[in-house]
Short mmCIF file of C-alpha atoms and ligand atoms in Angstrom, two decimals:
data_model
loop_
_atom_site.label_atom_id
_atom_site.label_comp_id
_atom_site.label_asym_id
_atom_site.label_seq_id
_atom_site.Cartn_x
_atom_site.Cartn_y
_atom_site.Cartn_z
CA UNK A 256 -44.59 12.10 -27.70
CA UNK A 257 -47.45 9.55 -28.77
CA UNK A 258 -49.39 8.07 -26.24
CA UNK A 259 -47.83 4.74 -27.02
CA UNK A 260 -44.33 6.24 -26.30
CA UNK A 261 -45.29 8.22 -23.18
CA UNK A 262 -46.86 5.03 -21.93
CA UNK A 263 -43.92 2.64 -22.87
CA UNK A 264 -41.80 5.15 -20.82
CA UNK A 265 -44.19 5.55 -17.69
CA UNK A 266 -44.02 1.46 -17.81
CA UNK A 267 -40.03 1.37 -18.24
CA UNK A 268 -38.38 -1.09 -15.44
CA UNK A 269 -34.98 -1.62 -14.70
CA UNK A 270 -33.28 -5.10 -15.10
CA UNK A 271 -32.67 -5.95 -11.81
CA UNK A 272 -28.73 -6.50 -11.07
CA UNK A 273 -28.84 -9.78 -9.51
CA UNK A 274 -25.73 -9.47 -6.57
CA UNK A 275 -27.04 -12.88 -4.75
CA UNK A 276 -26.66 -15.14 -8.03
CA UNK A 277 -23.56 -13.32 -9.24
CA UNK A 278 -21.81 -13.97 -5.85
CA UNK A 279 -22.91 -17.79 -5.82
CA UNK A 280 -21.67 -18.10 -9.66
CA UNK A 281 -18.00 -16.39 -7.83
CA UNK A 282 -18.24 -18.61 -5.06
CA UNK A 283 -18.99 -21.98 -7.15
CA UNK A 284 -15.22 -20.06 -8.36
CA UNK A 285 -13.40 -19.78 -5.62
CA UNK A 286 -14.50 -23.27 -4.48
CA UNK A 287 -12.83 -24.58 -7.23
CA UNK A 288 -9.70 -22.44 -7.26
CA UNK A 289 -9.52 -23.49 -3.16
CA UNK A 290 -8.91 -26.82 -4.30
CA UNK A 291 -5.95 -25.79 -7.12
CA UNK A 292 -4.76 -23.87 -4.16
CA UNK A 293 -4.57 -26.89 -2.08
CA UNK A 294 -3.26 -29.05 -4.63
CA UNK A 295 -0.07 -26.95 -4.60
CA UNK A 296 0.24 -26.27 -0.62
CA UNK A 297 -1.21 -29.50 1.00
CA UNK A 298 -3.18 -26.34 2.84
CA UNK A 299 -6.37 -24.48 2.42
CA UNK A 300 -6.50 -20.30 2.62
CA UNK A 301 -7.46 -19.50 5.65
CA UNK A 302 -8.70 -16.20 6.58
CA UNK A 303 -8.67 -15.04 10.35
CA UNK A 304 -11.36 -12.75 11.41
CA UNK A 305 -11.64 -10.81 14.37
CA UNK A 306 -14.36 -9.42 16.32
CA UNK A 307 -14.10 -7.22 19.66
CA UNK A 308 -16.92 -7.01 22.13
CA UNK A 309 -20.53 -8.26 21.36
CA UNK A 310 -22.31 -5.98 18.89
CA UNK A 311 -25.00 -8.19 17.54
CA UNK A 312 -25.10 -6.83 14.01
CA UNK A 313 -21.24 -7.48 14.07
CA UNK A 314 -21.51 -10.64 15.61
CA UNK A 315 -24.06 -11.73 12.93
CA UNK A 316 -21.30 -10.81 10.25
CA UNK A 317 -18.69 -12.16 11.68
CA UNK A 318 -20.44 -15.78 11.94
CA UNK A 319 -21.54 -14.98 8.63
CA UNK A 320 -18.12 -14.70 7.38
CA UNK A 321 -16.34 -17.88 9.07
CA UNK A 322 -19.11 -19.91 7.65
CA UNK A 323 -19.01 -18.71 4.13
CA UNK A 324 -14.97 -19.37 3.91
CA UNK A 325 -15.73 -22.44 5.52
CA UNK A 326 -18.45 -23.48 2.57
CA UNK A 327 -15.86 -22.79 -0.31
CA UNK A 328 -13.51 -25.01 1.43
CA UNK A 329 -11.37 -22.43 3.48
CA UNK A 330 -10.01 -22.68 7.10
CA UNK A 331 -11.61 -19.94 9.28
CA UNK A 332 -9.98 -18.84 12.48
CA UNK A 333 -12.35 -16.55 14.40
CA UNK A 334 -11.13 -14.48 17.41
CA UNK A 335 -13.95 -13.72 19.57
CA UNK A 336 -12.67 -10.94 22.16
CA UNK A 337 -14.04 -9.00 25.65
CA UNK A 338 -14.99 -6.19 25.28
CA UNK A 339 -12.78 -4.32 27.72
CA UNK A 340 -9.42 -5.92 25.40
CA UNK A 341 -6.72 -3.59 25.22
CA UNK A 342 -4.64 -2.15 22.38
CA UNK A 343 -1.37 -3.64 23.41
CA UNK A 344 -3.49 -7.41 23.35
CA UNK A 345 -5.26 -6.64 20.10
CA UNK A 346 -2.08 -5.36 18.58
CA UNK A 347 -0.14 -8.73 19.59
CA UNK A 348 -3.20 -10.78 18.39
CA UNK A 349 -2.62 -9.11 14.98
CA UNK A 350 1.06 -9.33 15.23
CA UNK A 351 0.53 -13.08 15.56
CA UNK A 352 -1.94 -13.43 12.98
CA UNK A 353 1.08 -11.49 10.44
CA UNK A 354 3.32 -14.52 11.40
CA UNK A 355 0.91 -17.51 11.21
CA UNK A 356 1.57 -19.18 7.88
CA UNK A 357 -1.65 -20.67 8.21
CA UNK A 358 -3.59 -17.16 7.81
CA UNK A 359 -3.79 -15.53 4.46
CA UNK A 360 -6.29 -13.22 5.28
CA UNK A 361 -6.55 -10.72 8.50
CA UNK A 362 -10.23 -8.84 8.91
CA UNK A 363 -10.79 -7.13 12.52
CA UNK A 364 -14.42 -6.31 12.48
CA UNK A 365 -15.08 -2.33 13.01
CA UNK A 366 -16.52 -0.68 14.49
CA UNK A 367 -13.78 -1.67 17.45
CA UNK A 368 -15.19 -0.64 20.68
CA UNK A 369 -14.31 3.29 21.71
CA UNK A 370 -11.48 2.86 23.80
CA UNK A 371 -9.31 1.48 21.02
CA UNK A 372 -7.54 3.06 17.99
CA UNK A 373 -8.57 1.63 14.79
CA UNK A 374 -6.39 3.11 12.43
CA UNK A 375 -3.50 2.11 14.43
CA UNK A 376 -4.97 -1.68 14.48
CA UNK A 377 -5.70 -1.73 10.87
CA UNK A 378 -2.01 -0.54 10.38
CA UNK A 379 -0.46 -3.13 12.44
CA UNK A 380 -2.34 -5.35 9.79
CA UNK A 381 0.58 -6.88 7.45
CA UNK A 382 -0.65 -5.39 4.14
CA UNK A 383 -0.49 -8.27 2.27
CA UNK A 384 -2.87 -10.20 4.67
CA UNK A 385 -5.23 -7.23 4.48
CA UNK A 386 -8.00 -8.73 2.85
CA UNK A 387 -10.39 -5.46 3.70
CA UNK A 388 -8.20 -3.43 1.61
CA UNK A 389 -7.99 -0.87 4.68
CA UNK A 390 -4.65 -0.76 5.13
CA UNK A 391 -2.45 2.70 3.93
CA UNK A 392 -0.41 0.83 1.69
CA UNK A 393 -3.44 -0.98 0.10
CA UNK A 394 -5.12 2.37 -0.31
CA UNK A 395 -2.09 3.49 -1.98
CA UNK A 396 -1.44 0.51 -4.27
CA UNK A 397 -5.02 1.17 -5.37
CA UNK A 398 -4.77 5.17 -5.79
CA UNK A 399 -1.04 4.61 -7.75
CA UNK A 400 -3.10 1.83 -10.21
CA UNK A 401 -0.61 -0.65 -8.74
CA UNK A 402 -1.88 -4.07 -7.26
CA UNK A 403 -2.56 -4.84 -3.63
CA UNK A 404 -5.80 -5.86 -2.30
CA UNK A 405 -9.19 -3.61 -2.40
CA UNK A 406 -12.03 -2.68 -0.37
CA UNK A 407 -14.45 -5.67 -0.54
CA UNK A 408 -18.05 -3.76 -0.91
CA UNK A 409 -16.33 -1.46 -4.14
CA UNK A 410 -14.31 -4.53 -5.17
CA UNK A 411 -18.40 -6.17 -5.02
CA UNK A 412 -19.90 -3.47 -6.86
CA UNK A 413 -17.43 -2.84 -9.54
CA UNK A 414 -17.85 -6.84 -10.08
CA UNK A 415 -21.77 -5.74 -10.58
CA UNK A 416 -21.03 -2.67 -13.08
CA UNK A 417 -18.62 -4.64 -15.16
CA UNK A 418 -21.61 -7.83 -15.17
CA UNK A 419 -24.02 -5.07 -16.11
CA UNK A 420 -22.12 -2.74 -18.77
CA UNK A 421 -19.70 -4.62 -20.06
CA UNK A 422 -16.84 -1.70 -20.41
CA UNK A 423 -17.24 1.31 -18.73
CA UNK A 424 -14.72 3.40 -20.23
CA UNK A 425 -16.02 7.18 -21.04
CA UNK A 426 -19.17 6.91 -18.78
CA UNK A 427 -19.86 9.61 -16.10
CA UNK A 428 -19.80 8.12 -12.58
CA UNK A 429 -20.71 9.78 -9.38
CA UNK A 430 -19.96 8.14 -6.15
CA UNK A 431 -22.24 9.72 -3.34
CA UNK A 432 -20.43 8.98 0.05
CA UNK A 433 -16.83 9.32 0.79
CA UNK A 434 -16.03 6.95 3.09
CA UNK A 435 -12.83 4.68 3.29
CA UNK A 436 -14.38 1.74 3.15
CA UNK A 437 -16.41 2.54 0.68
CA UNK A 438 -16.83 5.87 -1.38
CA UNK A 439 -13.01 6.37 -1.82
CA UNK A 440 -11.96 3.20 -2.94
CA UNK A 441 -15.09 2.71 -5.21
CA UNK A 442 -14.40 6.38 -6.98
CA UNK A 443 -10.37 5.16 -7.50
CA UNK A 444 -11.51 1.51 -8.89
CA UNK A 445 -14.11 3.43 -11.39
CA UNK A 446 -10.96 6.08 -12.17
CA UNK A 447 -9.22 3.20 -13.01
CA UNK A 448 -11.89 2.02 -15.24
CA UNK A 449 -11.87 5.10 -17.51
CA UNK A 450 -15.10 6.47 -16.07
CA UNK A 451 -15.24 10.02 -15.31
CA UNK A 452 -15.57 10.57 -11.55
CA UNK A 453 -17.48 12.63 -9.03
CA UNK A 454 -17.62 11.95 -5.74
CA UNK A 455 -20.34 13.83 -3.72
CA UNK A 456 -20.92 14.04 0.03
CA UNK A 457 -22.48 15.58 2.87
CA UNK A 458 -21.41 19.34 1.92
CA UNK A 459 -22.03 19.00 -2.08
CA UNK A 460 -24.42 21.65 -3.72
CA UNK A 461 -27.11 20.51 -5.98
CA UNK A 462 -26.81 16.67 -5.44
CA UNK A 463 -29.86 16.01 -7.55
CA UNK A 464 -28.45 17.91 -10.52
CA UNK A 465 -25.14 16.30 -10.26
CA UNK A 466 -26.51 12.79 -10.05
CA UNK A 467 -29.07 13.45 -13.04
CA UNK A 468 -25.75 14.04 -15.47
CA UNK A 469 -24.19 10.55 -14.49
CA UNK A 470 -24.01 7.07 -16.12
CA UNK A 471 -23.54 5.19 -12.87
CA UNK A 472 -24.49 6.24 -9.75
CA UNK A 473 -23.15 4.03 -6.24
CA UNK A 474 -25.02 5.38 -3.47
CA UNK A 475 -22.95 4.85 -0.39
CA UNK A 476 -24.15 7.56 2.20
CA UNK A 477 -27.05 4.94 4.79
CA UNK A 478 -29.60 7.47 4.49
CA UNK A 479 -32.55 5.44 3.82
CA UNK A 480 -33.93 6.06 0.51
CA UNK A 481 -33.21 9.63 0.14
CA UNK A 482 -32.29 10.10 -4.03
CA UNK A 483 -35.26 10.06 -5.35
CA UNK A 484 -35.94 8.29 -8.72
CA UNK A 485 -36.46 11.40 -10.55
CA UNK A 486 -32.57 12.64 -9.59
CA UNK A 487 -31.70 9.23 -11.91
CA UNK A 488 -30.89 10.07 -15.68
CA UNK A 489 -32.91 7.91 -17.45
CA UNK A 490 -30.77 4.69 -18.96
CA UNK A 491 -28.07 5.33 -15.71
CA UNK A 492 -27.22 2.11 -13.85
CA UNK A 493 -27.63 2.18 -10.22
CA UNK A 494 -26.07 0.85 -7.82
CA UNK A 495 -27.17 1.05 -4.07
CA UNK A 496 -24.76 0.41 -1.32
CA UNK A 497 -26.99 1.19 1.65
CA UNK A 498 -28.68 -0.71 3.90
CA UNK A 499 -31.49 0.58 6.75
CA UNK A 500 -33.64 -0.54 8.34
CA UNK A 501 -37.29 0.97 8.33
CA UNK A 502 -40.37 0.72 9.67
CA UNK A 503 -43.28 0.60 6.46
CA UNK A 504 -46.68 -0.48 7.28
CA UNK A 505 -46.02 -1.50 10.39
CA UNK A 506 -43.19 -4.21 9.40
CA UNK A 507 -39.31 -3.85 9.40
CA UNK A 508 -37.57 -3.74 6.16
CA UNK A 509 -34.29 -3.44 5.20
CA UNK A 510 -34.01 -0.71 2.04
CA UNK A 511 -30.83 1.05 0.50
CA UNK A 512 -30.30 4.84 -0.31
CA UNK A 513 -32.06 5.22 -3.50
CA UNK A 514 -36.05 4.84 -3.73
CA UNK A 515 -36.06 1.54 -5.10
CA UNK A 516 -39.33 1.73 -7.08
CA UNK A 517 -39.38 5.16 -8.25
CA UNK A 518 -35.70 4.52 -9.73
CA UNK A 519 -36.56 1.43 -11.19
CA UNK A 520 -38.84 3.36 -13.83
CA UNK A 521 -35.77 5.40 -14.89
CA UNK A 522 -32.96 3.16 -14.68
CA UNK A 523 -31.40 0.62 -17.16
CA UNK A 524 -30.45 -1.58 -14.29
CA UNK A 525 -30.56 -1.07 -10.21
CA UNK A 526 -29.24 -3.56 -7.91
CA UNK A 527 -31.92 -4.66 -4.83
CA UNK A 528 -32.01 -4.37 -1.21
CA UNK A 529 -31.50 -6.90 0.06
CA UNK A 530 -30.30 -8.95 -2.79
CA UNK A 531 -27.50 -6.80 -4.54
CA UNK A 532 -24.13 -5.55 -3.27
CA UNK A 533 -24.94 -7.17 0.33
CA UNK A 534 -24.07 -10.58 -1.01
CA UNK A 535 -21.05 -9.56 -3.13
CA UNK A 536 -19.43 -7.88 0.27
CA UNK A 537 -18.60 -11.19 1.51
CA UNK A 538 -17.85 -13.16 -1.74
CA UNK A 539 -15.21 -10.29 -2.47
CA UNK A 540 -13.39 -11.07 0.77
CA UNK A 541 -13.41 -14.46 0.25
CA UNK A 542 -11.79 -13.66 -3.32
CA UNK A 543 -9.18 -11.53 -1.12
CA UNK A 544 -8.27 -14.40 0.78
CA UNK A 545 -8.28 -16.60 -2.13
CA UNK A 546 -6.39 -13.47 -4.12
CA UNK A 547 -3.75 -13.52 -0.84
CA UNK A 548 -3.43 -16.67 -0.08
CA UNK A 549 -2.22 -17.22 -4.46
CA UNK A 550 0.10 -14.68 -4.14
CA UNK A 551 1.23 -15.10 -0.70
CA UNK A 552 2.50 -18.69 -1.65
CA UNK A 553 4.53 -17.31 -4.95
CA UNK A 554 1.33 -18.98 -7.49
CA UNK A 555 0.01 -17.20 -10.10
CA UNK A 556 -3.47 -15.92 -8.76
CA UNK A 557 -6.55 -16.88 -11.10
CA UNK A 558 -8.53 -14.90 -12.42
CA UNK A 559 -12.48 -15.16 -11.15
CA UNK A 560 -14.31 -12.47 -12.71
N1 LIG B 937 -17.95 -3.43 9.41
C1 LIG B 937 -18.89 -3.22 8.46
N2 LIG B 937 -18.40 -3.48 7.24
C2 LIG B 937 -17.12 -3.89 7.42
C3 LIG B 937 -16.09 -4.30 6.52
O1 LIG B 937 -16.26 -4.36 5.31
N3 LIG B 937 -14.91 -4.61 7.11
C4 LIG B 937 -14.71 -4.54 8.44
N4 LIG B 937 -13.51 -4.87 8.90
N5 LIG B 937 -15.63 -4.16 9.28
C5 LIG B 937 -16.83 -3.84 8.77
#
């Protein structure tokens, strides 16, 4: 290699996947598609969210949420519960919310405190007000290629390939994380994309090697920065799920699960953190409830990306 070459490649930075401008460009949208929405219901979506107990990092996503919907023109209903609330009342708050015409959207904020069954809460959901994709049926729709509504953060991130790449048929994926709300439904959505797919966890030999063969990586595990920039195959797009918080140089910082800056010299393009899939979480829900509320009310839903 010249010296020109090796220096061009030492130099190499990733474009930076820009999730905060791509989610205002969706919202500007949605805004508008709120309005079409109106214009045939005399009503505006409305998405119901529902938080149990006081965690502050919920409670700041929860606000977070109502205010967004409420900015592109949707009725929020937020249901702000005790703490000690019991199945049978969250269950008939849900079953409520499944028979208010005014609700097109149903999120319960999780984690629910540890006296109460989640997966029997998110199935008492009616599926097609399930705007965090959670539900069985929605899972199923998704794994059968059949439509329903998905996951918000993949939904996000898939959003923020398909910006990036363009197609993505033929590319070799690996989702690391196998979550439900994230790492499955992300690995199905890239299936369904033509990618080839491997999805790595906790209990997966040679994690390094496997990531260094892929295309696209989504890191999904919240282990602060721990793939390292020289795992990434140079020219591989990146795209980093996690958020932690850290302490670095004595100041609190919120970074993902790759190493940002090491990556960046081998990547084509790496989303931020902050700055990347964060912001496309919440814009995805909103185009749930927009996606819900369309199809919920017999109207062709647009399409927004
Ligand atoms: N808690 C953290 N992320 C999420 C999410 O996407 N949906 C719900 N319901 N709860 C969460």
């Amino acid at each position: 290699m010249t010296l020109e070459a090796a220096t061009r490649e030492r130099q190499m930075t990733a474009d930076i996947i820009d999730g905060k401008g791509y989610a205002a460009g969706l919202g500007d949208r949605i805004t508008q598609q709120v309005s079409v929405f109106a214009g045939h219901t005399g009503r505006a979506p409305g998405l119901a969210v529902v938080l149990v107990g006081s965690d502050p990092a919920s409670e700041v996503y929860v606000r977070s949420k109502g205010r967004t919907a409420r900015q592109l023109g949707m009725e929020s209903f937020e249901h702000v519960l005790p703490e000690d609330t019991t199945q049978e009342d969250l269950l008939a708050l849900v079953d409520r919310l499944n028979t208010d015409e005014t609700v097109d959207g149903i999120l319960v904020q999780l984690p629910l405190p540890r006296h109460l069954d989640s997966l029997a809460v998110i199935k008492a959901i009616d599926p097609a007000k399930d705007v965090d994709g959670l539900h069985p049926v929605n899972a199923g729709y998704l794994a059968s290629g059949l439509p329903g509504l998905v996951s918000c953060t993949p939904l996000g991130c898939l959003m923020l390939l398909k910006s990036s790449l363009g197609s993505l048929a033929g590319l070799d994926a690996i989702v690391v994380g196998r979550s439900i709300l994230v790492g499955k439904p992300m690995a199905q959505l890239l299936l369904a994309e033509n990618c080839t797919v491997t999805m790595a966890h906790s209990r997966t030999r040679d994690l390094a090697g496997k990531i260094g063969q892929a295309d696209i990586v989504v890191a999904a595990v919240g282990s602060a920065e721990m793939i390292k920039g020289d795992w990434i195959k140079p020219g591989a797009t990146v795209i980093d799920v996690g958020t932690s918080r850290v302490i670095r140089d004595g100041a609190k910082r919120l970074v993902g699960d790759v190493d940002f800056a090491s990556a960046a010299t081998r990547a084509r393009a790496i989303t931020p953190v902050p700055g990347g899939v964060g912001p496309m979480t919440i814009m995805s829900l909103m185009h749930n409830t927009l996606l819900a509320a369309f199809r919920r009310a017999d109207l062709a839903a647009p399409e927004l990306w």
